[in-house]
XYZ file of C-alpha atoms in Angstrom:
320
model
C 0.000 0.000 0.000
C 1.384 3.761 -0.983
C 1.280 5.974 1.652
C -1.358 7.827 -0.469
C -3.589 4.959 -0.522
C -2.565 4.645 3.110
C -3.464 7.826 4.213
C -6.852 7.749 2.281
C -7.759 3.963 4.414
C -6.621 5.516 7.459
C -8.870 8.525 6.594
C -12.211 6.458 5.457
C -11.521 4.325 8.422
C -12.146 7.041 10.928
C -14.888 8.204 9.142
C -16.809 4.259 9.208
C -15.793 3.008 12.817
C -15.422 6.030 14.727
C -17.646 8.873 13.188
C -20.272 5.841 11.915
C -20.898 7.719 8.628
C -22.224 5.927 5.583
C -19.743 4.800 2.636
C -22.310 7.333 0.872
C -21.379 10.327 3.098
C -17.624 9.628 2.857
C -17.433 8.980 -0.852
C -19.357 12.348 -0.970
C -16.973 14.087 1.262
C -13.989 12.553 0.243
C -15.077 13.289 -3.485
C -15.150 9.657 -5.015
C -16.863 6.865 -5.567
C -18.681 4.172 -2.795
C -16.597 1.675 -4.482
C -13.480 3.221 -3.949
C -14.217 3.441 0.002
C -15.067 -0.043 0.377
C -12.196 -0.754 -1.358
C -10.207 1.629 1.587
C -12.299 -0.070 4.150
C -11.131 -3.036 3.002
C -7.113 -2.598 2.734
C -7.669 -1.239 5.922
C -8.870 -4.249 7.598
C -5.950 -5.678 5.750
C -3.737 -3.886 6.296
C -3.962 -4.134 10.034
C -5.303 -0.372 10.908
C -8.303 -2.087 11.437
C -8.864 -4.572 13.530
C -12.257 -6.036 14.436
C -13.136 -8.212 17.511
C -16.684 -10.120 18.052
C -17.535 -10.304 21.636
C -19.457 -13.876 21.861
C -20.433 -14.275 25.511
C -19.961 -18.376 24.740
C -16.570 -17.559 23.420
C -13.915 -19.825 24.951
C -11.192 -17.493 23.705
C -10.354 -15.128 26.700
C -10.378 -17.118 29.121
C -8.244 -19.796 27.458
C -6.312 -17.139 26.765
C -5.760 -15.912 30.308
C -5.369 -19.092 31.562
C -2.038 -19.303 28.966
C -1.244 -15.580 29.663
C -0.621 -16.718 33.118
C 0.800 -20.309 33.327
C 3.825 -19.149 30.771
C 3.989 -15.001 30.917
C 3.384 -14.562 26.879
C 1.039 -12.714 25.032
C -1.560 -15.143 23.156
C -4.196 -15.232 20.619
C -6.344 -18.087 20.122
C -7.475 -19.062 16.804
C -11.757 -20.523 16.960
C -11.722 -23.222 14.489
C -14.266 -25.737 13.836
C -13.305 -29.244 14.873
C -15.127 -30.041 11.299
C -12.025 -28.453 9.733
C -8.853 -30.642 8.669
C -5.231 -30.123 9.561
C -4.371 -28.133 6.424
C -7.696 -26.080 7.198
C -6.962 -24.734 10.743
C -3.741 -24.252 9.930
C -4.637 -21.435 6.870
C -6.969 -20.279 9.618
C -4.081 -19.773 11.861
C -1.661 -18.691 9.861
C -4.119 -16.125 8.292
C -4.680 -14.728 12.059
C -0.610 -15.108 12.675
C 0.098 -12.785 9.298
C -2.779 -9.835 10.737
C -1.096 -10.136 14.020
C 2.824 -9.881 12.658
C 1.821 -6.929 10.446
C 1.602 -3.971 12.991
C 4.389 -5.266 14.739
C 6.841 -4.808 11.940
C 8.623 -1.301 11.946
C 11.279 -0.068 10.254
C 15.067 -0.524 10.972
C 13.845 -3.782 12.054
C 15.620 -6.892 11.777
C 13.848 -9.984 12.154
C 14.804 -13.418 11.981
C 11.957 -16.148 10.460
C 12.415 -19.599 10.820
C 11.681 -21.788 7.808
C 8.610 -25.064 8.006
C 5.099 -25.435 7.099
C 3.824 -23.207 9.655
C 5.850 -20.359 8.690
C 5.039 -21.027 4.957
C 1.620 -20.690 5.753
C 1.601 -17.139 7.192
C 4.038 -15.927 4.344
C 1.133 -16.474 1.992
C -0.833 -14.372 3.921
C 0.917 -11.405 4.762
C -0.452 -8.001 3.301
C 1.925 -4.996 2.448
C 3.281 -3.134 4.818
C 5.671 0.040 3.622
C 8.755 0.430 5.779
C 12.424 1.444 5.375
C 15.967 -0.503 6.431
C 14.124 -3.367 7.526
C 16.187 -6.661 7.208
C 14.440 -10.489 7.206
C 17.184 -13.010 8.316
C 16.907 -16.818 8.041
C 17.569 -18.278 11.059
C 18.757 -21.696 10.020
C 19.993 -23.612 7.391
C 17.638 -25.770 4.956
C 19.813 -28.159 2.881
C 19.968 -31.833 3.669
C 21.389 -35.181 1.569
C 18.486 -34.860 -0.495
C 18.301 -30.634 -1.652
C 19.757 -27.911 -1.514
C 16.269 -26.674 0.255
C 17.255 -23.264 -1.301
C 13.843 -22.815 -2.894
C 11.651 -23.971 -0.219
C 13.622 -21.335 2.428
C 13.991 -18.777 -0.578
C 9.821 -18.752 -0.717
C 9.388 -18.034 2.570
C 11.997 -15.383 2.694
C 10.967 -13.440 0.015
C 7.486 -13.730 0.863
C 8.135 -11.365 4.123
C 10.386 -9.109 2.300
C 7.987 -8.443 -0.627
C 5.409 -7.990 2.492
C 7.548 -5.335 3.992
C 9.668 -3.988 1.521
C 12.708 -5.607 3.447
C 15.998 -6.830 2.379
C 16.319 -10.562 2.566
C 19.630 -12.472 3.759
C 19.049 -15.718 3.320
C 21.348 -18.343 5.110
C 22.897 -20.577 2.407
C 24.071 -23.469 4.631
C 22.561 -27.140 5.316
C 20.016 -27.699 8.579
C 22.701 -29.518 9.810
C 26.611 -30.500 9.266
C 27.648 -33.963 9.470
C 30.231 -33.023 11.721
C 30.222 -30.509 14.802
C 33.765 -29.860 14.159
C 32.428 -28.528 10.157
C 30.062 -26.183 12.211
C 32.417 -24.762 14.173
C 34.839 -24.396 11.174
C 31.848 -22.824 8.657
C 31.049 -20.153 11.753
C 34.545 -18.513 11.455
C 34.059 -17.689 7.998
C 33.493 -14.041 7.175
C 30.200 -14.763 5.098
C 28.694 -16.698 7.941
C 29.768 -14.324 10.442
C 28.019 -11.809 8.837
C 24.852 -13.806 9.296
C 25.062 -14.312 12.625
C 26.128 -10.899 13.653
C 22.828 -9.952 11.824
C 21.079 -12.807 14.436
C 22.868 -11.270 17.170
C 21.028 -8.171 16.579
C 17.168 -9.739 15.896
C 14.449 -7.376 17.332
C 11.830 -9.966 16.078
C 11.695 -13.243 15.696
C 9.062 -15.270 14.105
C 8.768 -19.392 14.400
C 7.073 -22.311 14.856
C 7.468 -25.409 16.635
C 8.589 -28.612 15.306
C 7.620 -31.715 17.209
C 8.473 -35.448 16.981
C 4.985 -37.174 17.629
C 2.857 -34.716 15.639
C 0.177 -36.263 13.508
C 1.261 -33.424 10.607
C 4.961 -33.889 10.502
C 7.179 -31.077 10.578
C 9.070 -30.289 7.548
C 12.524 -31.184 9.306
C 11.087 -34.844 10.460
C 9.647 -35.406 7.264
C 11.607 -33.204 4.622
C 14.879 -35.962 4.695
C 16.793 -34.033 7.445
C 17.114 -37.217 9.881
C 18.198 -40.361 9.158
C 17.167 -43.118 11.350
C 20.322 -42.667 13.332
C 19.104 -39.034 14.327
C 16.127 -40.126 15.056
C 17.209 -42.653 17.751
C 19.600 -40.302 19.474
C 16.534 -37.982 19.642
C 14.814 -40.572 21.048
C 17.139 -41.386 23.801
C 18.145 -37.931 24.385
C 14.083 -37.459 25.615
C 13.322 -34.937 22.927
C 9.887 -33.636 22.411
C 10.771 -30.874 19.966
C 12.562 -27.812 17.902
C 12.415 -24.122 17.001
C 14.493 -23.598 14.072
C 16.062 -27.136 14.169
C 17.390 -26.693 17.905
C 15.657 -29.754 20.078
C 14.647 -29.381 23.527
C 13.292 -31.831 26.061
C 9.890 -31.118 27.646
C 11.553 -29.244 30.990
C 12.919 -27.036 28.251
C 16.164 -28.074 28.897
C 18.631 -28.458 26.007
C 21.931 -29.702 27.602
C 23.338 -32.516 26.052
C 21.403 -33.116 22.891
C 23.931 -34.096 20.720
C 22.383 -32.863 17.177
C 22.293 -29.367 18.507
C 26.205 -29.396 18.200
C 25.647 -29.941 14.272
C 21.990 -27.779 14.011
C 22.644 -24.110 11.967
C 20.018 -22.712 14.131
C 20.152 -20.209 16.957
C 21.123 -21.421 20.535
C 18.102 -21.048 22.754
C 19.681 -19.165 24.870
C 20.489 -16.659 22.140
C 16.864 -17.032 21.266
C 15.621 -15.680 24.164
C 17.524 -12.065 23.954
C 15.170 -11.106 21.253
C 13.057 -8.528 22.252
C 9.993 -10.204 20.283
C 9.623 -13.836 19.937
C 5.907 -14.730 18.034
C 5.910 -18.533 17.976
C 2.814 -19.986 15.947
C 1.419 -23.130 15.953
C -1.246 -24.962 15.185
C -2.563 -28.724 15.655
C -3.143 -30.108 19.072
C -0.829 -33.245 17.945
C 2.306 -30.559 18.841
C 1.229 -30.005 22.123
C 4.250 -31.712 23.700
C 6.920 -30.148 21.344
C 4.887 -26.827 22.145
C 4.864 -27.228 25.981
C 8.852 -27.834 25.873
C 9.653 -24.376 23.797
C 6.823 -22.831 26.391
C 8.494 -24.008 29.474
C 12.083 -22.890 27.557
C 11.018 -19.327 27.690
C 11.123 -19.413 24.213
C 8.368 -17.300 23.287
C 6.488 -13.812 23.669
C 3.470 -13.850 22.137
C 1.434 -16.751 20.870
C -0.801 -17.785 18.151
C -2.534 -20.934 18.516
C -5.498 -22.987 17.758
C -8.502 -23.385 20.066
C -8.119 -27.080 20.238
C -4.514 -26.636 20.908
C -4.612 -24.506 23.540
C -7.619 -26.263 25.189
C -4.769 -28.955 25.549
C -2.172 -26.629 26.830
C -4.164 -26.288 29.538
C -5.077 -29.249 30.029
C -8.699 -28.248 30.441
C -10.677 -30.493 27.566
C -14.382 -30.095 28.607
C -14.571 -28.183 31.405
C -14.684 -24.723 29.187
């Protein structure tokens, strides 16, 4: 959106929701057509300038909500979605509300770091434009593995929030994981990696989702060919219940020990949890243990969810 047009949205805005004038009486005062202001009204919804709530006094939401707000001190939003709808379903539903919630909370001379997976590929598709200036998106992790180079899946996403923002992009052109720790550690002292991570090291956002090992939808990095059955079984013993950004964690939130991490291109958790803003998204009550882990990590700010999901985090099924 131009700030012309977004000026004119803002403007027509006001003049619907707060001044409750007619698209008639604006297009007449504003000189244009009733078209044209529904078409305002409706970049402005968006857009994120406008943002409506429906109060339902049977609505679940809030207090599912608080009850999140307070067991794990983060900011949440819970998705309603009809237990009629499929896994690919409620997660467009999610990932729809994820993208309207990102949107005002982008500035400029940002940086953020997005992690690549389904969940995050979701949202890309629905961000809407947002105009701001020396904003940087940084992948957080590799995405190649013995199969691909996974530079076109990670590329998508990527580009998908710059276009969004009018960002510059720095994509992170290394594999999920090295073979070897002791490639890892060689690959982080070169100057093209460095500069990577230095841009990490200054994140004011960052955007993920959780991967975990018994969902019923797999995560990309379970199912995308980045574990071998060896991986797997040191997972396994290693009592691992999840992963932001290919970085496991047991379901204390503990990651101490976990051998893959040595090898993983993602950020340390503790590293993680320095950013300012950390909006982890997830839907499907089948990653509730994965999710409870990154939860009880500290991993995350804010938190977008589905209803069924978080009726789980709370372990309150039926009695809300």
């Amino acid at each position: 959106m131009t700030l012309s047009r977004h000026s004119d949205a803002l403007r027509a805005a006001q003049m619907y929701y707060l001044q409750d004038l007619t698209m008639d009486a604006i297009a007449r005062e504003l000189r244009t057509s009733r078209s044209t202001i529904s078409r305002l009204l409706s970049s402005a919804r968006d857009s994120g300038l406008v943002q409506i709530q429906i109060r339902n006094p049977l609505d679940t939401g809030p207090e599912l909500e608080g009850m999140i707000r307070a067991e794990y001190n983060v900011d949440v939003h819970v998705v309603p979605v009809l237990e009629t709808l499929n896994d690919a379903e409620t997660l467009d539903r999610v990932a729809m509300q994820a993208a309207r919630t990102i949107g005002p909370l982008v500035d400029s001379n940002a940086i953020i770091g997005v992690a690549w997976g389904s969940t995050l590929s979701a949202v890309s598709r629905h961000l809407t434009r947002k105009i701001t200036h020396d904003t940087v998106i940084v992948q957080l992790n590799g995405a190649g593995n013995m199969h691909t180079t996974g530079i076109t899946y990670a590329s998508d996403i990527m580009r998908r929030f710059g276009s969004a923002y009018g960002a510059r992009v720095e994509q992170f052109p290394v594999p999920a994981f090295f073979d070897h720790a002791a490639t890892k550690t060689a690959m982080w002292n070169e100057r093209s990696v460095q500069r990577i991570l230095e841009l990490q090291s200054r994140m004011s956002i960052a955007i993920f989702g959780v991967g975990s090992v018994d969902a019923d939808y797999p995560s990309h990095v379970y199912a995308g060919g980045y574990l071998d059955e060896s991986d797997l079984n040191i997972l396994a013993n290693s009592d691992v219940v999840g992963d932001v950004a290919t970085v496991f964690f047991r379901s204390d939130g503990s990651s101490d020990g976990i051998v893959l991490n040595e090898r993983s291109t993602g950020p340390a958790l503790s590293q993680l949890r320095e950013v300012r803003r950390r909006i982890c998204v997830v839907s499907g009550a089948s990653k509730i243990n994965g999710l409870r882990g990154a939860l009880t990590a500290g991993l995350a700010t804010d938190l977008i969810l589905d209803e069924a999901t978080a009726r789980r985090l709370v372990s309150f099924d039926g009695a809300i």
